[in-house]
mmCIF file with all atom_site columns, C-alpha atoms in Angstrom:
data_model
loop_
_atom_site.group_PDB
_atom_site.id
_atom_site.type_symbol
_atom_site.label_atom_id
_atom_site.label_alt_id
_atom_site.label_comp_id
_atom_site.label_asym_id
_atom_site.label_entity_id
_atom_site.label_seq_id
_atom_site.pdbx_PDB_ins_code
_atom_site.Cartn_x
_atom_site.Cartn_y
_atom_site.Cartn_z
_atom_site.occupancy
_atom_site.B_iso_or_equiv
_atom_site.pdbx_formal_charge
_atom_site.auth_seq_id
_atom_site.auth_comp_id
_atom_site.auth_asym_id
_atom_site.auth_atom_id
_atom_site.pdbx_PDB_model_num
ATOM 1   C CA . PHE A 1 1   ? 9.786   -9.299  -78.135 1.00 48.00 ? 1   PHE A CA 1
ATOM 2   C CA . SER A 1 2   ? 6.374   -10.693 -79.194 1.00 51.00 ? 2   SER A CA 1
ATOM 3   C CA . LEU A 1 3   ? 4.121   -8.709  -81.526 1.00 55.00 ? 3   LEU A CA 1
ATOM 4   C CA . GLY A 1 4   ? 0.490   -9.140  -80.612 1.00 56.00 ? 4   GLY A CA 1
ATOM 5   C CA . GLY A 1 5   ? 1.182   -11.826 -78.049 1.00 62.00 ? 5   GLY A CA 1
ATOM 6   C CA . LEU A 1 6   ? 2.463   -14.368 -80.597 1.00 67.00 ? 6   LEU A CA 1
ATOM 7   C CA . GLY A 1 7   ? 3.210   -17.587 -78.725 1.00 66.00 ? 7   GLY A CA 1
ATOM 8   C CA . SER A 1 8   ? 1.648   -16.439 -75.526 1.00 76.00 ? 8   SER A CA 1
ATOM 9   C CA . GLY A 1 9   ? -1.084  -17.999 -73.456 1.00 84.00 ? 9   GLY A CA 1
ATOM 10  C CA . PHE A 1 10  ? -2.150  -19.205 -70.003 1.00 87.00 ? 10  PHE A CA 1
ATOM 11  C CA . ALA A 1 11  ? -0.915  -22.460 -68.483 1.00 90.00 ? 11  ALA A CA 1
ATOM 12  C CA . ASN A 1 12  ? -2.866  -24.067 -65.686 1.00 90.00 ? 12  ASN A CA 1
ATOM 13  C CA . ASN A 1 13  ? -0.516  -26.974 -65.180 1.00 92.00 ? 13  ASN A CA 1
ATOM 14  C CA . GLU A 1 14  ? 2.995   -28.147 -65.991 1.00 93.00 ? 14  GLU A CA 1
ATOM 15  C CA . GLU A 1 15  ? 1.958   -29.974 -69.178 1.00 96.00 ? 15  GLU A CA 1
ATOM 16  C CA . GLU A 1 16  ? 0.282   -26.802 -70.536 1.00 93.00 ? 16  GLU A CA 1
ATOM 17  C CA . LEU A 1 17  ? 3.362   -24.795 -69.574 1.00 92.00 ? 17  LEU A CA 1
ATOM 18  C CA . LYS A 1 18  ? 5.651   -27.175 -71.471 1.00 93.00 ? 18  LYS A CA 1
ATOM 19  C CA . ALA A 1 19  ? 3.401   -26.937 -74.600 1.00 92.00 ? 19  ALA A CA 1
ATOM 20  C CA . LEU A 1 20  ? 3.229   -23.201 -74.497 1.00 90.00 ? 20  LEU A CA 1
ATOM 21  C CA . ALA A 1 21  ? 7.018   -22.950 -73.935 1.00 90.00 ? 21  ALA A CA 1
ATOM 22  C CA . HIS A 1 22  ? 7.647   -25.206 -76.903 1.00 90.00 ? 22  HIS A CA 1
ATOM 23  C CA . GLN A 1 23  ? 5.308   -23.081 -79.074 1.00 88.00 ? 23  GLN A CA 1
ATOM 24  C CA . ALA A 1 24  ? 6.881   -19.802 -77.946 1.00 85.00 ? 24  ALA A CA 1
ATOM 25  C CA . LEU A 1 25  ? 10.480  -21.022 -78.410 1.00 88.00 ? 25  LEU A CA 1
ATOM 26  C CA . SER A 1 26  ? 9.625   -21.956 -82.012 1.00 86.00 ? 26  SER A CA 1
ATOM 27  C CA . HIS A 1 27  ? 9.239   -18.172 -82.728 1.00 82.00 ? 27  HIS A CA 1
ATOM 28  C CA . SER A 1 28  ? 12.113  -16.895 -80.524 1.00 82.00 ? 28  SER A CA 1
ATOM 29  C CA . ASP A 1 29  ? 15.025  -17.937 -78.412 1.00 86.00 ? 29  ASP A CA 1
ATOM 30  C CA . GLN A 1 30  ? 13.574  -16.102 -75.444 1.00 86.00 ? 30  GLN A CA 1
ATOM 31  C CA . LEU A 1 31  ? 10.882  -17.079 -73.023 1.00 84.00 ? 31  LEU A CA 1
ATOM 32  C CA . ILE A 1 32  ? 9.154   -14.915 -70.463 1.00 86.00 ? 32  ILE A CA 1
ATOM 33  C CA . ILE A 1 33  ? 7.062   -16.441 -67.701 1.00 88.00 ? 33  ILE A CA 1
ATOM 34  C CA . ASP A 1 34  ? 4.850   -14.180 -65.591 1.00 88.00 ? 34  ASP A CA 1
ATOM 35  C CA . LYS A 1 35  ? 2.466   -14.681 -62.761 1.00 89.00 ? 35  LYS A CA 1
ATOM 36  C CA . SER A 1 36  ? -1.102  -14.941 -64.041 1.00 89.00 ? 36  SER A CA 1
ATOM 37  C CA . LEU A 1 37  ? -3.390  -12.104 -62.955 1.00 93.00 ? 37  LEU A CA 1
ATOM 38  C CA . LYS A 1 38  ? -6.303  -13.621 -64.866 1.00 92.00 ? 38  LYS A CA 1
ATOM 39  C CA . GLY A 1 39  ? -9.574  -12.759 -63.139 1.00 93.00 ? 39  GLY A CA 1
ATOM 40  C CA . TRP A 1 40  ? -8.222  -9.642  -61.377 1.00 97.00 ? 40  TRP A CA 1
ATOM 41  C CA . LYS A 1 41  ? -9.934  -6.272  -61.909 1.00 98.00 ? 41  LYS A CA 1
ATOM 42  C CA . GLU A 1 42  ? -8.513  -3.981  -64.545 1.00 97.00 ? 42  GLU A CA 1
ATOM 43  C CA . VAL A 1 43  ? -8.594  -0.336  -63.519 1.00 98.00 ? 43  VAL A CA 1
ATOM 44  C CA . GLU A 1 44  ? -7.011  2.717   -65.090 1.00 97.00 ? 44  GLU A CA 1
ATOM 45  C CA . TYR A 1 45  ? -6.404  6.386   -64.206 1.00 98.00 ? 45  TYR A CA 1
ATOM 46  C CA . GLU A 1 46  ? -5.895  9.372   -66.457 1.00 98.00 ? 46  GLU A CA 1
ATOM 47  C CA . VAL A 1 47  ? -3.526  11.811  -64.777 1.00 98.00 ? 47  VAL A CA 1
ATOM 48  C CA . VAL A 1 48  ? -2.089  15.194  -65.848 1.00 98.00 ? 48  VAL A CA 1
ATOM 49  C CA . ARG A 1 49  ? 0.919   17.020  -64.433 1.00 98.00 ? 49  ARG A CA 1
ATOM 50  C CA . ASP A 1 50  ? 2.594   20.304  -65.292 1.00 98.00 ? 50  ASP A CA 1
ATOM 51  C CA . ALA A 1 51  ? 6.266   21.383  -65.126 1.00 98.00 ? 51  ALA A CA 1
ATOM 52  C CA . PHE A 1 52  ? 5.592   22.947  -61.685 1.00 98.00 ? 52  PHE A CA 1
ATOM 53  C CA . ASP A 1 53  ? 4.451   19.591  -60.200 1.00 98.00 ? 53  ASP A CA 1
ATOM 54  C CA . ASN A 1 54  ? 0.780   20.421  -60.117 1.00 98.00 ? 54  ASN A CA 1
ATOM 55  C CA . CYS A 1 55  ? -0.988  17.116  -60.676 1.00 98.00 ? 55  CYS A CA 1
ATOM 56  C CA . ILE A 1 56  ? -4.543  15.847  -60.803 1.00 98.00 ? 56  ILE A CA 1
ATOM 57  C CA . THR A 1 57  ? -6.393  12.681  -61.741 1.00 98.00 ? 57  THR A CA 1
ATOM 58  C CA . VAL A 1 58  ? -8.946  13.474  -64.442 1.00 97.00 ? 58  VAL A CA 1
ATOM 59  C CA . CYS A 1 59  ? -10.784 10.154  -64.525 1.00 97.00 ? 59  CYS A CA 1
ATOM 60  C CA . ASN A 1 60  ? -10.650 6.583   -63.368 1.00 97.00 ? 60  ASN A CA 1
ATOM 61  C CA . MET A 1 61  ? -12.171 3.744   -65.350 1.00 97.00 ? 61  MET A CA 1
ATOM 62  C CA . GLU A 1 62  ? -12.799 0.100   -64.881 1.00 97.00 ? 62  GLU A CA 1
ATOM 63  C CA . ASN A 1 63  ? -13.129 -2.752  -67.324 1.00 96.00 ? 63  ASN A CA 1
ATOM 64  C CA . VAL A 1 64  ? -16.384 -4.731  -66.703 1.00 95.00 ? 64  VAL A CA 1
ATOM 65  C CA . ASP A 1 65  ? -14.522 -7.897  -67.674 1.00 92.00 ? 65  ASP A CA 1
ATOM 66  C CA . PRO A 1 66  ? -11.547 -9.038  -65.577 1.00 91.00 ? 66  PRO A CA 1
ATOM 67  C CA . LEU A 1 67  ? -7.993  -9.499  -66.806 1.00 90.00 ? 67  LEU A CA 1
ATOM 68  C CA . GLY A 1 68  ? -7.759  -12.251 -69.296 1.00 82.00 ? 68  GLY A CA 1
ATOM 69  C CA . ILE A 1 69  ? -10.305 -10.650 -71.561 1.00 82.00 ? 69  ILE A CA 1
ATOM 70  C CA . HIS A 1 70  ? -8.572  -8.234  -73.972 1.00 80.00 ? 70  HIS A CA 1
ATOM 71  C CA . THR A 1 71  ? -9.288  -4.664  -72.930 1.00 76.00 ? 71  THR A CA 1
ATOM 72  C CA . GLY A 1 72  ? -10.334 -3.843  -76.532 1.00 78.00 ? 72  GLY A CA 1
ATOM 73  C CA . GLU A 1 73  ? -13.044 -6.435  -76.206 1.00 83.00 ? 73  GLU A CA 1
ATOM 74  C CA . SER A 1 74  ? -14.325 -5.320  -72.801 1.00 87.00 ? 74  SER A CA 1
ATOM 75  C CA . ILE A 1 75  ? -16.868 -2.698  -71.764 1.00 93.00 ? 75  ILE A CA 1
ATOM 76  C CA . VAL A 1 76  ? -15.269 0.181   -69.832 1.00 95.00 ? 76  VAL A CA 1
ATOM 77  C CA . VAL A 1 77  ? -17.118 2.080   -67.150 1.00 96.00 ? 77  VAL A CA 1
ATOM 78  C CA . ALA A 1 78  ? -16.274 5.562   -65.790 1.00 96.00 ? 78  ALA A CA 1
ATOM 79  C CA . PRO A 1 79  ? -15.980 6.117   -62.978 1.00 96.00 ? 79  PRO A CA 1
ATOM 80  C CA . SER A 1 80  ? -15.142 2.680   -61.596 1.00 96.00 ? 80  SER A CA 1
ATOM 81  C CA . GLN A 1 81  ? -18.139 0.952   -59.977 1.00 96.00 ? 81  GLN A CA 1
ATOM 82  C CA . THR A 1 82  ? -16.697 -1.796  -57.775 1.00 97.00 ? 82  THR A CA 1
ATOM 83  C CA . LEU A 1 83  ? -13.793 -0.125  -55.998 1.00 98.00 ? 83  LEU A CA 1
ATOM 84  C CA . SER A 1 84  ? -13.999 0.605   -52.272 1.00 97.00 ? 84  SER A CA 1
ATOM 85  C CA . ASN A 1 85  ? -13.192 4.153   -51.250 1.00 97.00 ? 85  ASN A CA 1
ATOM 86  C CA . ARG A 1 86  ? -9.864  2.814   -49.846 1.00 98.00 ? 86  ARG A CA 1
ATOM 87  C CA . GLU A 1 87  ? -8.979  1.053   -53.136 1.00 98.00 ? 87  GLU A CA 1
ATOM 88  C CA . TYR A 1 88  ? -9.935  4.133   -55.218 1.00 98.00 ? 88  TYR A CA 1
ATOM 89  C CA . TYR A 1 89  ? -7.646  6.419   -53.175 1.00 98.00 ? 89  TYR A CA 1
ATOM 90  C CA . MET A 1 90  ? -4.822  3.870   -52.975 1.00 99.00 ? 90  MET A CA 1
ATOM 91  C CA . LEU A 1 91  ? -4.704  3.601   -56.781 1.00 99.00 ? 91  LEU A CA 1
ATOM 92  C CA . ARG A 1 92  ? -5.231  7.361   -57.246 1.00 98.00 ? 92  ARG A CA 1
ATOM 93  C CA . ASN A 1 93  ? -2.349  8.185   -54.904 1.00 98.00 ? 93  ASN A CA 1
ATOM 94  C CA . THR A 1 94  ? -0.128  5.652   -56.630 1.00 99.00 ? 94  THR A CA 1
ATOM 95  C CA . ALA A 1 95  ? -0.980  7.184   -60.049 1.00 98.00 ? 95  ALA A CA 1
ATOM 96  C CA . ILE A 1 96  ? 0.137   10.538  -58.819 1.00 98.00 ? 96  ILE A CA 1
ATOM 97  C CA . LYS A 1 97  ? 3.300   9.123   -57.324 1.00 98.00 ? 97  LYS A CA 1
ATOM 98  C CA . VAL A 1 98  ? 4.103   7.364   -60.623 1.00 98.00 ? 98  VAL A CA 1
ATOM 99  C CA . ILE A 1 99  ? 3.673   10.367  -62.868 1.00 98.00 ? 99  ILE A CA 1
ATOM 100 C CA . ARG A 1 100 ? 5.814   12.426  -60.459 1.00 98.00 ? 100 ARG A CA 1
ATOM 101 C CA . HIS A 1 101 ? 8.499   9.720   -60.175 1.00 98.00 ? 101 HIS A CA 1
ATOM 102 C CA . PHE A 1 102 ? 8.917   9.487   -63.941 1.00 98.00 ? 102 PHE A CA 1
ATOM 103 C CA . GLY A 1 103 ? 8.890   13.280  -64.257 1.00 98.00 ? 103 GLY A CA 1
ATOM 104 C CA . ILE A 1 104 ? 6.112   13.152  -66.917 1.00 98.00 ? 104 ILE A CA 1
ATOM 105 C CA . VAL A 1 105 ? 4.827   16.541  -67.922 1.00 98.00 ? 105 VAL A CA 1
ATOM 106 C CA . GLY A 1 106 ? 1.502   16.168  -69.834 1.00 97.00 ? 106 GLY A CA 1
ATOM 107 C CA . GLU A 1 107 ? -1.020  13.432  -69.833 1.00 97.00 ? 107 GLU A CA 1
ATOM 108 C CA . CYS A 1 108 ? -0.478  9.851   -68.613 1.00 97.00 ? 108 CYS A CA 1
ATOM 109 C CA . ASN A 1 109 ? -2.626  6.750   -68.492 1.00 97.00 ? 109 ASN A CA 1
ATOM 110 C CA . ILE A 1 110 ? -1.774  4.226   -65.719 1.00 98.00 ? 110 ILE A CA 1
ATOM 111 C CA . GLN A 1 111 ? -3.349  0.736   -65.796 1.00 97.00 ? 111 GLN A CA 1
ATOM 112 C CA . TYR A 1 112 ? -3.601  -1.550  -62.811 1.00 98.00 ? 112 TYR A CA 1
ATOM 113 C CA . ALA A 1 113 ? -4.462  -5.122  -62.020 1.00 98.00 ? 113 ALA A CA 1
ATOM 114 C CA . LEU A 1 114 ? -6.277  -5.229  -58.675 1.00 98.00 ? 114 LEU A CA 1
ATOM 115 C CA . ASN A 1 115 ? -6.853  -8.498  -56.771 1.00 98.00 ? 115 ASN A CA 1
ATOM 116 C CA . PRO A 1 116 ? -10.595 -8.627  -56.181 1.00 97.00 ? 116 PRO A CA 1
ATOM 117 C CA . ASN A 1 117 ? -10.080 -10.379 -52.832 1.00 97.00 ? 117 ASN A CA 1
ATOM 118 C CA . SER A 1 118 ? -7.470  -8.071  -51.367 1.00 96.00 ? 118 SER A CA 1
ATOM 119 C CA . GLU A 1 119 ? -5.732  -4.704  -51.903 1.00 96.00 ? 119 GLU A CA 1
ATOM 120 C CA . GLU A 1 120 ? -2.847  -6.274  -53.764 1.00 98.00 ? 120 GLU A CA 1
ATOM 121 C CA . PHE A 1 121 ? -2.202  -4.604  -57.127 1.00 98.00 ? 121 PHE A CA 1
ATOM 122 C CA . TYR A 1 122 ? 0.274   -4.380  -59.952 1.00 98.00 ? 122 TYR A CA 1
ATOM 123 C CA . ILE A 1 123 ? 0.912   -1.558  -62.413 1.00 98.00 ? 123 ILE A CA 1
ATOM 124 C CA . ILE A 1 124 ? 0.500   -3.314  -65.708 1.00 95.00 ? 124 ILE A CA 1
ATOM 125 C CA . GLU A 1 125 ? 0.976   -0.410  -68.038 1.00 95.00 ? 125 GLU A CA 1
ATOM 126 C CA . VAL A 1 126 ? 2.043   3.268   -68.082 1.00 97.00 ? 126 VAL A CA 1
ATOM 127 C CA . ASN A 1 127 ? 1.363   5.319   -71.208 1.00 95.00 ? 127 ASN A CA 1
ATOM 128 C CA . ALA A 1 128 ? 2.816   8.823   -71.187 1.00 95.00 ? 128 ALA A CA 1
ATOM 129 C CA . ARG A 1 129 ? 0.699   9.910   -74.106 1.00 94.00 ? 129 ARG A CA 1
ATOM 130 C CA . LEU A 1 130 ? -2.883  10.364  -75.224 1.00 92.00 ? 130 LEU A CA 1
ATOM 131 C CA . SER A 1 131 ? -4.632  7.059   -75.889 1.00 89.00 ? 131 SER A CA 1
ATOM 132 C CA . ARG A 1 132 ? -8.009  5.492   -76.599 1.00 88.00 ? 132 ARG A CA 1
ATOM 133 C CA . SER A 1 133 ? -8.649  5.691   -72.880 1.00 90.00 ? 133 SER A CA 1
ATOM 134 C CA . SER A 1 134 ? -7.856  9.377   -72.903 1.00 93.00 ? 134 SER A CA 1
ATOM 135 C CA . ALA A 1 135 ? -10.502 9.949   -75.539 1.00 93.00 ? 135 ALA A CA 1
ATOM 136 C CA . LEU A 1 136 ? -13.096 8.190   -73.378 1.00 93.00 ? 136 LEU A CA 1
ATOM 137 C CA . ALA A 1 137 ? -12.002 9.991   -70.215 1.00 95.00 ? 137 ALA A CA 1
ATOM 138 C CA . SER A 1 138 ? -12.224 13.333  -71.985 1.00 95.00 ? 138 SER A CA 1
ATOM 139 C CA . LYS A 1 139 ? -15.753 12.620  -73.236 1.00 94.00 ? 139 LYS A CA 1
ATOM 140 C CA . ALA A 1 140 ? -16.867 11.181  -69.939 1.00 94.00 ? 140 ALA A CA 1
ATOM 141 C CA . THR A 1 141 ? -15.662 14.079  -67.807 1.00 95.00 ? 141 THR A CA 1
ATOM 142 C CA . GLY A 1 142 ? -15.831 17.082  -70.142 1.00 92.00 ? 142 GLY A CA 1
ATOM 143 C CA . TYR A 1 143 ? -12.143 17.624  -69.451 1.00 95.00 ? 143 TYR A CA 1
ATOM 144 C CA . PRO A 1 144 ? -10.296 18.547  -72.675 1.00 94.00 ? 144 PRO A CA 1
ATOM 145 C CA . LEU A 1 145 ? -7.288  16.254  -72.267 1.00 96.00 ? 145 LEU A CA 1
ATOM 146 C CA . ALA A 1 146 ? -5.694  16.803  -75.692 1.00 95.00 ? 146 ALA A CA 1
ATOM 147 C CA . TYR A 1 147 ? -6.040  20.655  -75.350 1.00 95.00 ? 147 TYR A CA 1
ATOM 148 C CA . VAL A 1 148 ? -4.536  20.575  -71.810 1.00 96.00 ? 148 VAL A CA 1
ATOM 149 C CA . ALA A 1 149 ? -1.727  18.197  -72.787 1.00 97.00 ? 149 ALA A CA 1
ATOM 150 C CA . ALA A 1 150 ? -0.761  20.558  -75.659 1.00 97.00 ? 150 ALA A CA 1
ATOM 151 C CA . LYS A 1 151 ? -0.644  23.515  -73.261 1.00 97.00 ? 151 LYS A CA 1
ATOM 152 C CA . LEU A 1 152 ? 1.380   21.501  -70.710 1.00 98.00 ? 152 LEU A CA 1
ATOM 153 C CA . ALA A 1 153 ? 3.893   20.590  -73.425 1.00 97.00 ? 153 ALA A CA 1
ATOM 154 C CA . LEU A 1 154 ? 4.368   24.360  -73.962 1.00 98.00 ? 154 LEU A CA 1
ATOM 155 C CA . GLY A 1 155 ? 5.136   24.831  -70.286 1.00 98.00 ? 155 GLY A CA 1
ATOM 156 C CA . VAL A 1 156 ? 1.858   26.423  -69.281 1.00 98.00 ? 156 VAL A CA 1
ATOM 157 C CA . PRO A 1 157 ? 0.949   25.733  -65.645 1.00 98.00 ? 157 PRO A CA 1
ATOM 158 C CA . LEU A 1 158 ? -2.292  23.839  -64.884 1.00 97.00 ? 158 LEU A CA 1
ATOM 159 C CA . PRO A 1 159 ? -3.863  26.637  -62.734 1.00 97.00 ? 159 PRO A CA 1
ATOM 160 C CA . THR A 1 160 ? -3.661  29.132  -65.679 1.00 96.00 ? 160 THR A CA 1
ATOM 161 C CA . ILE A 1 161 ? -5.177  26.876  -68.350 1.00 97.00 ? 161 ILE A CA 1
ATOM 162 C CA . LYS A 1 162 ? -8.886  27.640  -68.754 1.00 93.00 ? 162 LYS A CA 1
ATOM 163 C CA . ASN A 1 163 ? -11.063 24.604  -69.382 1.00 86.00 ? 163 ASN A CA 1
ATOM 164 C CA . SER A 1 164 ? -12.161 25.100  -72.966 1.00 83.00 ? 164 SER A CA 1
ATOM 165 C CA . VAL A 1 165 ? -15.245 22.995  -72.406 1.00 80.00 ? 165 VAL A CA 1
ATOM 166 C CA . THR A 1 166 ? -16.699 24.650  -69.247 1.00 82.00 ? 166 THR A CA 1
ATOM 167 C CA . GLY A 1 167 ? -15.187 28.056  -69.913 1.00 85.00 ? 167 GLY A CA 1
ATOM 168 C CA . VAL A 1 168 ? -15.232 28.650  -66.182 1.00 87.00 ? 168 VAL A CA 1
ATOM 169 C CA . THR A 1 169 ? -12.930 26.209  -64.384 1.00 89.00 ? 169 THR A CA 1
ATOM 170 C CA . THR A 1 170 ? -9.206  25.837  -64.822 1.00 94.00 ? 170 THR A CA 1
ATOM 171 C CA . ALA A 1 171 ? -7.327  22.682  -65.761 1.00 94.00 ? 171 ALA A CA 1
ATOM 172 C CA . CYS A 1 172 ? -6.314  22.049  -62.134 1.00 94.00 ? 172 CYS A CA 1
ATOM 173 C CA . PHE A 1 173 ? -10.012 21.388  -61.287 1.00 93.00 ? 173 PHE A CA 1
ATOM 174 C CA . GLU A 1 174 ? -10.383 17.630  -60.804 1.00 93.00 ? 174 GLU A CA 1
ATOM 175 C CA . PRO A 1 175 ? -13.591 16.395  -62.370 1.00 94.00 ? 175 PRO A CA 1
ATOM 176 C CA . SER A 1 176 ? -16.134 14.651  -60.140 1.00 91.00 ? 176 SER A CA 1
ATOM 177 C CA . LEU A 1 177 ? -18.811 12.513  -61.858 1.00 92.00 ? 177 LEU A CA 1
ATOM 178 C CA . ASP A 1 178 ? -22.319 12.101  -60.478 1.00 92.00 ? 178 ASP A CA 1
ATOM 179 C CA . TYR A 1 179 ? -23.209 9.906   -63.451 1.00 94.00 ? 179 TYR A CA 1
ATOM 180 C CA . CYS A 1 180 ? -21.840 6.730   -65.118 1.00 94.00 ? 180 CYS A CA 1
ATOM 181 C CA . VAL A 1 181 ? -20.434 6.469   -68.604 1.00 94.00 ? 181 VAL A CA 1
ATOM 182 C CA . VAL A 1 182 ? -20.375 3.023   -70.283 1.00 92.00 ? 182 VAL A CA 1
#
């Protein structure tokens, strides 16, 4: 376990790998080596699901900076601006499969690394809770994620939850943005 990435880094050759390994092993007796996804797109989806398996994606977002730049130091855009229609739906469908597979009832944030030169992707994080991204998604879409998540935790089905922001639509209405939030 490494708190805050202590002892981590990117190695571009064997010499750098040895130096990083030596540094990491000075803090722990364990070493994890992963494939670098530096330069790939970072995309995330906010998804909600109720106990009756009703599920929607509330928002998708994209970091302006690629992986390798900490997400907290990157500008986030909603909705994503560089995904093809095929990539958008591929990641959206995967997000829905993930939340269903894990049986998550409530709100979930799923983050992806997407190869900018192909449709190859990895799921890099799944957060079955409200997060910083949830707050941005809620503001960007007008979808009250915290309110809906609380109702879902009480077992209320998505189609019966009235959107407290619009006062007209229900929580199973998937927001569609005709504007961009930065």
